[in-house]
Coordinates of C-alpha atoms and ligand atoms in Angstrom, one line a residue:
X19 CA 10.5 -79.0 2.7
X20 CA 12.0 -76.8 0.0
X21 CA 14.4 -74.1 0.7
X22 CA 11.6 -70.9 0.2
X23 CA 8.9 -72.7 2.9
X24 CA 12.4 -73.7 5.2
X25 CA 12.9 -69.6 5.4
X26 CA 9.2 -69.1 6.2
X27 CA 9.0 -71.5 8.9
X28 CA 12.0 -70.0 10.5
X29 CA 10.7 -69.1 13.9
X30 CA 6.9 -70.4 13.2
X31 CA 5.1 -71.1 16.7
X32 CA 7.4 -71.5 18.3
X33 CA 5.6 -70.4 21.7
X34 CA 3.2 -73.4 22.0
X35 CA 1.8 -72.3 24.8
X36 CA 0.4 -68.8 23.6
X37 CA 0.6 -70.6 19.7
X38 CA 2.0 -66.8 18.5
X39 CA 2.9 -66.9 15.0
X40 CA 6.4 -64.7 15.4
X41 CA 8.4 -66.0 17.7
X42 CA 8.3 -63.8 21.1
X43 CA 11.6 -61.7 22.1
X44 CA 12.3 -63.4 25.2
X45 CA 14.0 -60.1 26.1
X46 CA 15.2 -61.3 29.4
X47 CA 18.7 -62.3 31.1
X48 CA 18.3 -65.1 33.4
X49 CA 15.3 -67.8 33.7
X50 CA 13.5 -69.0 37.1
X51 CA 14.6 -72.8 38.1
X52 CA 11.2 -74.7 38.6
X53 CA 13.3 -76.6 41.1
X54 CA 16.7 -77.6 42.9
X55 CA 18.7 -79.5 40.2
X56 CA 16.2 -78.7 37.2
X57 CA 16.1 -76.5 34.9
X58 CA 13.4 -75.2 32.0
X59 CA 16.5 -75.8 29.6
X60 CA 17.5 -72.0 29.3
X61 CA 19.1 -70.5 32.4
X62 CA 21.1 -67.8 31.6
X63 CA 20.7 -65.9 28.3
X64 CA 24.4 -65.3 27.7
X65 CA 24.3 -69.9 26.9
X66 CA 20.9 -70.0 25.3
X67 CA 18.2 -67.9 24.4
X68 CA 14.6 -69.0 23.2
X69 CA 14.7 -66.3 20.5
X70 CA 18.0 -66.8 19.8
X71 CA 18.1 -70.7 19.6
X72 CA 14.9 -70.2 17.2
X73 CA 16.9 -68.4 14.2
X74 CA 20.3 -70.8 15.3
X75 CA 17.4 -73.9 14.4
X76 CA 16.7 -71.8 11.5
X77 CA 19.9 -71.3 10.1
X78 CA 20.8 -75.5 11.1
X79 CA 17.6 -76.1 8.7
X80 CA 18.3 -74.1 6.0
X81 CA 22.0 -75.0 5.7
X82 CA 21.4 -78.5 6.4
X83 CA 24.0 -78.3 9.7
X84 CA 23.4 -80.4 12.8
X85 CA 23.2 -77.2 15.5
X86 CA 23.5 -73.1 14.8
X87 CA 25.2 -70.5 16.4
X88 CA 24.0 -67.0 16.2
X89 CA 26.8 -64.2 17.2
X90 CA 26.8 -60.5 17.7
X91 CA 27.9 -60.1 14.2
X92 CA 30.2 -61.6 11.3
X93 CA 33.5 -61.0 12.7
X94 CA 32.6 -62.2 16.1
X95 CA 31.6 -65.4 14.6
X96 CA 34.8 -66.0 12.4
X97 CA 36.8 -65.1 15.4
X98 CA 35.0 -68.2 17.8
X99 CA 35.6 -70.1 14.3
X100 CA 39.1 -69.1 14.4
X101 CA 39.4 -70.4 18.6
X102 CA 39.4 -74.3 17.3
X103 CA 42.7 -74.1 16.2
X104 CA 46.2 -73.6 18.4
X105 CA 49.4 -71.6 18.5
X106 CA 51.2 -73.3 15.5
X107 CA 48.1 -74.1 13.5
X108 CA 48.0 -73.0 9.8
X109 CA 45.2 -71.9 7.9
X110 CA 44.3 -71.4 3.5
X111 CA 42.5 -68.3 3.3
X112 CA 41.2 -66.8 -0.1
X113 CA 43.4 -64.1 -1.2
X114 CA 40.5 -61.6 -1.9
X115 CA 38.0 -62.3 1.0
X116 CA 36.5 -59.9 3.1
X117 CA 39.0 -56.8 4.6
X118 CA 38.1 -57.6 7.8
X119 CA 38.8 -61.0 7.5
X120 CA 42.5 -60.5 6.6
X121 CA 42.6 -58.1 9.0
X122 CA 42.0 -60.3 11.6
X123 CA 44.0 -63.1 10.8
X124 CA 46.8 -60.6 9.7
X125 CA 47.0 -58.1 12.8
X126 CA 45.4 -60.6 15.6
X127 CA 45.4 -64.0 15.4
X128 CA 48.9 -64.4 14.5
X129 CA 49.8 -62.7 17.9
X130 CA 48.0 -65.9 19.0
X131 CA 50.7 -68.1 16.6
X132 CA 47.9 -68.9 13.9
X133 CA 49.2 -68.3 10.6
X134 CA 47.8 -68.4 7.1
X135 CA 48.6 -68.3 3.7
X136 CA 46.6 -66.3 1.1
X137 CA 45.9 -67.6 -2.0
X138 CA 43.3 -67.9 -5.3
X139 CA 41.7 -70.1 -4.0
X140 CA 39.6 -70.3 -7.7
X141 CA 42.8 -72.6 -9.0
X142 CA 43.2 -75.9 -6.8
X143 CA 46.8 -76.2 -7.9
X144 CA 47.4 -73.5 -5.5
X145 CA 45.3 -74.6 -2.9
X146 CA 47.1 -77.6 -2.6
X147 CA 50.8 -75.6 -3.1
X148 CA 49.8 -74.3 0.2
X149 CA 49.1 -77.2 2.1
X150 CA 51.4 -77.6 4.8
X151 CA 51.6 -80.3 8.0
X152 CA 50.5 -78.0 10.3
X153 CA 47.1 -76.8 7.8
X154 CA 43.7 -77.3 9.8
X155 CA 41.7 -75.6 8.2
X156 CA 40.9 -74.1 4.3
X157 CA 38.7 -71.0 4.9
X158 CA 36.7 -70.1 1.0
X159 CA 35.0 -67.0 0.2
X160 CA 33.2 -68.3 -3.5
X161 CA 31.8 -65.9 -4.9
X162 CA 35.2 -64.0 -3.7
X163 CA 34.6 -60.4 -2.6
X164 CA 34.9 -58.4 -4.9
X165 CA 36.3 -59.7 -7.7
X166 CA 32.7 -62.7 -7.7
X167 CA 36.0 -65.3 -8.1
X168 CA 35.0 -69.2 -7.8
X169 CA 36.0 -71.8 -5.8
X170 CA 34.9 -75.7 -6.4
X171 CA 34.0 -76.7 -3.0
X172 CA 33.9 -80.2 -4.0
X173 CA 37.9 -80.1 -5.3
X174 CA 38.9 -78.6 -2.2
X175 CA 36.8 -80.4 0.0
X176 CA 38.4 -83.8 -1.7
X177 CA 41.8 -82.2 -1.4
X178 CA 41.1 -81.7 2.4
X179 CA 40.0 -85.3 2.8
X180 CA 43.1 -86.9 1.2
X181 CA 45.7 -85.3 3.9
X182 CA 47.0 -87.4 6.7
X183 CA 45.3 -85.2 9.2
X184 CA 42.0 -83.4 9.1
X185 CA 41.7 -80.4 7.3
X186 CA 38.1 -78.3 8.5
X187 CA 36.8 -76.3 5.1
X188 CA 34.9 -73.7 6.0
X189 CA 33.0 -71.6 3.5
X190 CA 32.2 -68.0 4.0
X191 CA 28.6 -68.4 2.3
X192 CA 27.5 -64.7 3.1
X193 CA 27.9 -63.9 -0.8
X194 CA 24.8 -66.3 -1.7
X195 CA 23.3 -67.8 1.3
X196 CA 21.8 -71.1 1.6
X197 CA 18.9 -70.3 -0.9
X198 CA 21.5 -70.5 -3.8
X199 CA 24.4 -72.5 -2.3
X200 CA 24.9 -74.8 0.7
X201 CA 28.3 -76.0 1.2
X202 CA 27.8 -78.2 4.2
X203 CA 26.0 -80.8 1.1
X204 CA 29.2 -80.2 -0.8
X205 CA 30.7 -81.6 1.8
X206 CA 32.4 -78.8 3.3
X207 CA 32.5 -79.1 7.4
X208 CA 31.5 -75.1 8.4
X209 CA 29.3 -72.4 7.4
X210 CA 29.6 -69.4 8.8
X211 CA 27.8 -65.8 7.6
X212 CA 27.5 -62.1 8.0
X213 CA 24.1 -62.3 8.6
X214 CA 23.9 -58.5 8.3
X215 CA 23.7 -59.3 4.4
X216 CA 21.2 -61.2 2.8
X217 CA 20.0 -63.7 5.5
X218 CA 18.6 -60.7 7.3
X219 CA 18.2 -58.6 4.0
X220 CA 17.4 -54.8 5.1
X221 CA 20.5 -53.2 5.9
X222 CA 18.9 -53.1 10.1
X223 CA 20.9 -55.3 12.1
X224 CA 24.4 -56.4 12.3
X225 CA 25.0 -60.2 13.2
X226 CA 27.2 -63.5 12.4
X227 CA 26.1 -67.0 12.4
X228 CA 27.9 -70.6 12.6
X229 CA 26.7 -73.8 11.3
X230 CA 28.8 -77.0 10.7
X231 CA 27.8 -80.8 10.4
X232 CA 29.7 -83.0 13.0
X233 CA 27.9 -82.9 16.5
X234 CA 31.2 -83.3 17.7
X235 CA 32.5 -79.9 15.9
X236 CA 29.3 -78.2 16.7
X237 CA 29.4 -78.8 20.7
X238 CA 33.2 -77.5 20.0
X239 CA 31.9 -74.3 18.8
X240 CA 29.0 -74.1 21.1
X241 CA 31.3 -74.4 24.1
X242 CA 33.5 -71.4 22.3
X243 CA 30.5 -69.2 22.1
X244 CA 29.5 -69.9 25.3
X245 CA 33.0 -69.2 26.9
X246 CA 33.6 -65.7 24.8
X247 CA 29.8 -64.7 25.0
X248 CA 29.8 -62.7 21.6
X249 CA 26.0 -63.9 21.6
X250 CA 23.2 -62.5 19.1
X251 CA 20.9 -60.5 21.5
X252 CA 17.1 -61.3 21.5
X253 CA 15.9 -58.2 19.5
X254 CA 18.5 -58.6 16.8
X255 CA 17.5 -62.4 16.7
X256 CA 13.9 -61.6 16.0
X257 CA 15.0 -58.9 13.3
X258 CA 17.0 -61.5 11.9
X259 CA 14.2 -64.3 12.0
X260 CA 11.5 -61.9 10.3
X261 CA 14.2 -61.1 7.5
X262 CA 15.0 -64.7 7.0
X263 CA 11.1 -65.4 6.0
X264 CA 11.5 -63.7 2.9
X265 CA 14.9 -64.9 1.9
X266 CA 13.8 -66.5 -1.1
X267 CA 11.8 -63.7 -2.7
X268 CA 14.5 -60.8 -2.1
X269 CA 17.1 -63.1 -3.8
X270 CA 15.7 -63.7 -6.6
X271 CA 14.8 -60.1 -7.6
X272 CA 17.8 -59.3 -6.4
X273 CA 19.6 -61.9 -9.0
X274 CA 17.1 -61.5 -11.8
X275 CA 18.1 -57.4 -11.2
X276 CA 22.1 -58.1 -11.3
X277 CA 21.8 -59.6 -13.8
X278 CA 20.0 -56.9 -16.2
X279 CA 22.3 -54.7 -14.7
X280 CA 25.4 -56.4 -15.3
X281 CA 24.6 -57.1 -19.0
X282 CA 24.1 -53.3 -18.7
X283 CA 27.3 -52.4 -17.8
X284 CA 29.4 -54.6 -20.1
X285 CA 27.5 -52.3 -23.1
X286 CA 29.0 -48.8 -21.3
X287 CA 31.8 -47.7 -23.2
X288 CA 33.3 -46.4 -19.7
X289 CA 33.0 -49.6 -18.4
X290 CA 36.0 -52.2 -18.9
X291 CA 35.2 -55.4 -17.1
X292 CA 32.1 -56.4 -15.2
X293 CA 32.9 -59.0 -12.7
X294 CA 29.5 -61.3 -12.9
X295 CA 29.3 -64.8 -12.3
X296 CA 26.4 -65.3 -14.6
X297 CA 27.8 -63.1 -17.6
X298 CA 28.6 -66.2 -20.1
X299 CA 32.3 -64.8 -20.4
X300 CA 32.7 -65.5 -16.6
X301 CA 35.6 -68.3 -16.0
X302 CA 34.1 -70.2 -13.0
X303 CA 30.6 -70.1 -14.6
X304 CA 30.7 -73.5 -14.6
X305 CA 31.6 -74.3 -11.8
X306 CA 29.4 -71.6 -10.3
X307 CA 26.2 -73.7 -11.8
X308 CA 27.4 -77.2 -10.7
X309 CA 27.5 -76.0 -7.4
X310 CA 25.0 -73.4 -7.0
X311 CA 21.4 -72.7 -8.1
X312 CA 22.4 -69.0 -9.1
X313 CA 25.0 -65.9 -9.6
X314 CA 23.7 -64.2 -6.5
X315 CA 22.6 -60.3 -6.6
X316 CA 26.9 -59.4 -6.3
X317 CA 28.7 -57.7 -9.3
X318 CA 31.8 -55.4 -9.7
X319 CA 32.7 -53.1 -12.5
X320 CA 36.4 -51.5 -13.0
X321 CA 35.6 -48.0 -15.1
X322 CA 38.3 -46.4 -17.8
X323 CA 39.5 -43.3 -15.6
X324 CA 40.5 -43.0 -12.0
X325 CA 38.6 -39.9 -11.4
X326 CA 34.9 -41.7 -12.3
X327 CA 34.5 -43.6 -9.6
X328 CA 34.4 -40.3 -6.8
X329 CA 31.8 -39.1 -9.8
X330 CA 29.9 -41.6 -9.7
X331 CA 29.4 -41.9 -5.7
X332 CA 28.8 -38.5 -5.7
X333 CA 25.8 -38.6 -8.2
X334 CA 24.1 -41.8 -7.4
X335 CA 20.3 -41.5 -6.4
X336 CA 18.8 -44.1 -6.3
X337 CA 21.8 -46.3 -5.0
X338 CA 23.3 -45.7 -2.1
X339 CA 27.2 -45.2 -1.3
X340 CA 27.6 -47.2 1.8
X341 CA 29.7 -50.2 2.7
X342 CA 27.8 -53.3 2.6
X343 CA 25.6 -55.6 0.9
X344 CA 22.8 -57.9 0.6
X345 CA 19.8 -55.7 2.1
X346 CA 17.2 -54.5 -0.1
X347 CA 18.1 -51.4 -1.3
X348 CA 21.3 -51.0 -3.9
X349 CA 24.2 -50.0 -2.6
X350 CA 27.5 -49.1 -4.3
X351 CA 30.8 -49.4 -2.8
X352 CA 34.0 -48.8 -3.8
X353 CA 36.1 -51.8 -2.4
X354 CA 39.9 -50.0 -2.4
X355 CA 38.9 -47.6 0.3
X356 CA 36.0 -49.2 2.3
X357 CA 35.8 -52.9 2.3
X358 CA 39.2 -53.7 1.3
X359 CA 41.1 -50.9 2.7
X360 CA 42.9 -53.1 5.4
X361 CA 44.8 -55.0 2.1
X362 CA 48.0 -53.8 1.6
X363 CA 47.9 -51.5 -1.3
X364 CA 50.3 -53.9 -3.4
X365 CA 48.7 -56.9 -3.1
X366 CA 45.7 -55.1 -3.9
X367 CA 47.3 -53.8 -7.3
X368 CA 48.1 -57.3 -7.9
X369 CA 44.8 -58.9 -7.1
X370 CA 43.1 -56.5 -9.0
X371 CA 41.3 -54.1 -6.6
X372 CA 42.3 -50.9 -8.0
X373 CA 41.1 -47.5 -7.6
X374 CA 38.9 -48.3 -10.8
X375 CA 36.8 -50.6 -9.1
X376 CA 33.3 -50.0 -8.0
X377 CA 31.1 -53.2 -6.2
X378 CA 26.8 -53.0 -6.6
X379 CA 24.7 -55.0 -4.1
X380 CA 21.6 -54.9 -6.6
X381 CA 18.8 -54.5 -4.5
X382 CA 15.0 -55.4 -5.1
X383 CA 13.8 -51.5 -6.8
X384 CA 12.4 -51.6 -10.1
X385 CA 15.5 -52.3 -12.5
X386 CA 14.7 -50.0 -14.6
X387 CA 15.5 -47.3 -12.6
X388 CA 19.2 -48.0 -11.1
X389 CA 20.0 -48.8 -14.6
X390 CA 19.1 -45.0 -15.0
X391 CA 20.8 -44.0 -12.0
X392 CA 23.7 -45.9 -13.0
X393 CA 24.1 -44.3 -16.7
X394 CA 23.1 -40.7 -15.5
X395 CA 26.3 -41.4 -12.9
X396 CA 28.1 -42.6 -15.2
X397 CA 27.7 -39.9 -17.7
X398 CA 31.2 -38.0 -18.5
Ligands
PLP3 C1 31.9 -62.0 3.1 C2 31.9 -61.3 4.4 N1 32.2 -62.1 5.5 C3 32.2 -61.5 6.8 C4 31.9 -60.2 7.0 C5 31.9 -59.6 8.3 O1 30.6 -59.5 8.8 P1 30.0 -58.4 9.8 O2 30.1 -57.1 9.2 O3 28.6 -58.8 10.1 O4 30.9 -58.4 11.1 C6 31.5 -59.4 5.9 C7 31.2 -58.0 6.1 O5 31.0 -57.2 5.2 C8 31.5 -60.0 4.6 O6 31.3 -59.2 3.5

């Protein structure tokens, strides 16, 4: 099946004895044993779910992954991720992933002796500077947020392989989802997602998923989610499994929007960069297509003054200023003080996230129009 009739038939029928379309929310906690020493195959919701384990199938399909795990949101599935590896482990992190990310690894885990070296992870010569004995795992944001950098999974991947011990790359694949890129055929070893973005797609529900290939690796992570119990509840499953069906549709208006809108912006004489993997001036473009069937709906711009970007929050309409990304409606965000806040301030000077920088998760309204919301926010 191709990738647009995988996200319809995520949770299709899966009731066989009522033959429902939509998957039921088996809103319940526990689950009756038909006998001593048997069991239906869910007995406690906290370790499976039906409604959960139908979007965790889902998400395995679509991202070609042997099993999926379906968590109470991103950062509660990075941080089972983040329980494979022991006090001493290291880890390669991309310098300009997600706030909370760094955050995590930065203020929590290395109470726990994990460690982890930032880096741009869009040149492989300084992957592989970073490699140390003790390195476990290479953790990729490509797109990178905000700055749309790209990573070639393939490079690091084969850079991972040639060490003397295993190496676990694990994309953060929330940027494009599995419609546009799916590391795990790349031969990365882990997907994980904020599922609050695209895969659910309407800015409603809050939620992380896991998928890798290994069995092995996935009964790993399995055991870890059912040890911590940071489970996806059966409602937010369900939300999640209607989003998924129409994956493929929202992403490619959202694409086919981003990229009107970035061309857009590179013609706005208050505009300096736009940051847009599908702008033909964009250094991993090529990359970008040998690995992916698309730039995503994800742009930044940086503007000529420090005092635009408050203007512009202020005035947009039709976009909304709110943190996040990947729903429906546009949103505009300004990285420095939301999403990236956690950064310290010089390493976001050097990387580039400056108090000019706005990021747009183009949404699916008529084009047109946040083009003219854009220029009438924009107006000096
Ligand atoms: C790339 C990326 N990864 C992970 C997360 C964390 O996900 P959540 O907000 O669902 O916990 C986010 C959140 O914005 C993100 O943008």
């Amino acid at each position: 099946m191709k990738i647009s009739t995988k996200a319809v038939q995520a949770g299709l029928v899966t009731d066989k004895t009522t033959g429902a379309i939509s998957t039921p929310i088996y809103q319940t906690a526990t689950f009756r044993h038909p006998e001593l020493g048997q069991s239906t195959g869910y007995d406690y919701s906290r370790t499976q779910n039906p409604t959960r384990k139908a979007v965790e199938d889902a998400l395995a399909s679509l991202e070609e992954g042997h099993a999926g795990f379906a968590f109470a949101s991103g950062m509660a599935a990075i941080t089972a991720l983040l329980m494979l590896y022991r006090p001493g482990d290291h880890l390669i992190i991309t310098e300009d992933c997600y706030g909370g990310t760094y955050r995590l690894l930065d203020k929590l885990f290395i109470q726990f002796g994990l460690s982890a070296t930032f880096v741009d992870t869009s040149d492989i010569e300084e992957v592989r500077h970073a490699l140390q004995p003790s390195t476990k795992a290479i953790l990729l944001e490509t797109p990178t947020n905000p700055l749309m950098k790209i990573a070639d999974i393939k490079a690091i991947t084969s850079l991972a392989c040639k060490t003397t011990s295993p190496i676990h790359v694990i994309v953060d694949n929330t940027f494009l989802s599995p419609y546009l890129q799916r590391p795990l055929t790349l031969g990365a070893d882990i997907v994980i997602h904020s599922g609050s973005k695209y895969l659910s797609g309407h800015n409603d529900v809050v939620c992380g998923l896991v998928t890798a290939k290994d069995p092995a690796l996935c009964e790993k992570i399995g055991f870890i989610q059912n040890a911590t119990g940071a489970i996806l509840g059966p409602q937010d499953s369900w939300l999640l499994l209607r989003g998924l069906k129409t994956l493929a549709i929202r992403i490619r208006q959202q694409q086919e929007n981003a990229l009107a809108v970035a061309k857009w912006l590179t013609t706005h004489p208050s505009v300096t960069k736009v940051y847009y993997p599908g702008l033909t001036d964009h250094p991993g473009r090529a990359i970008q297509e040998s690995q992916a069937s698309g730039y995503g709906g994800m742009l930044s711009f940086v503007v000529d003054h420090p005092r635009l970007p408050a203007q512009v929050l202020r005035k947009v309409k039709v976009l909304q200023f709110a943190e996040s990304l990947g729903g429906v409606e546009s949103l505009i965000t300004f990285p420095s003080v939301q999403t990236h806040a956690d950064i310290p301030a010089d390493v976001r000077e050097r990387l580039g996230i400056s108090d000019c920088l706005l990021r747009l998760s183009v949404g699916i309204e008529d084009v047109e129009d946040i083009i003219a919301d854009l220029a009438q926010a924009l107006e000096q």
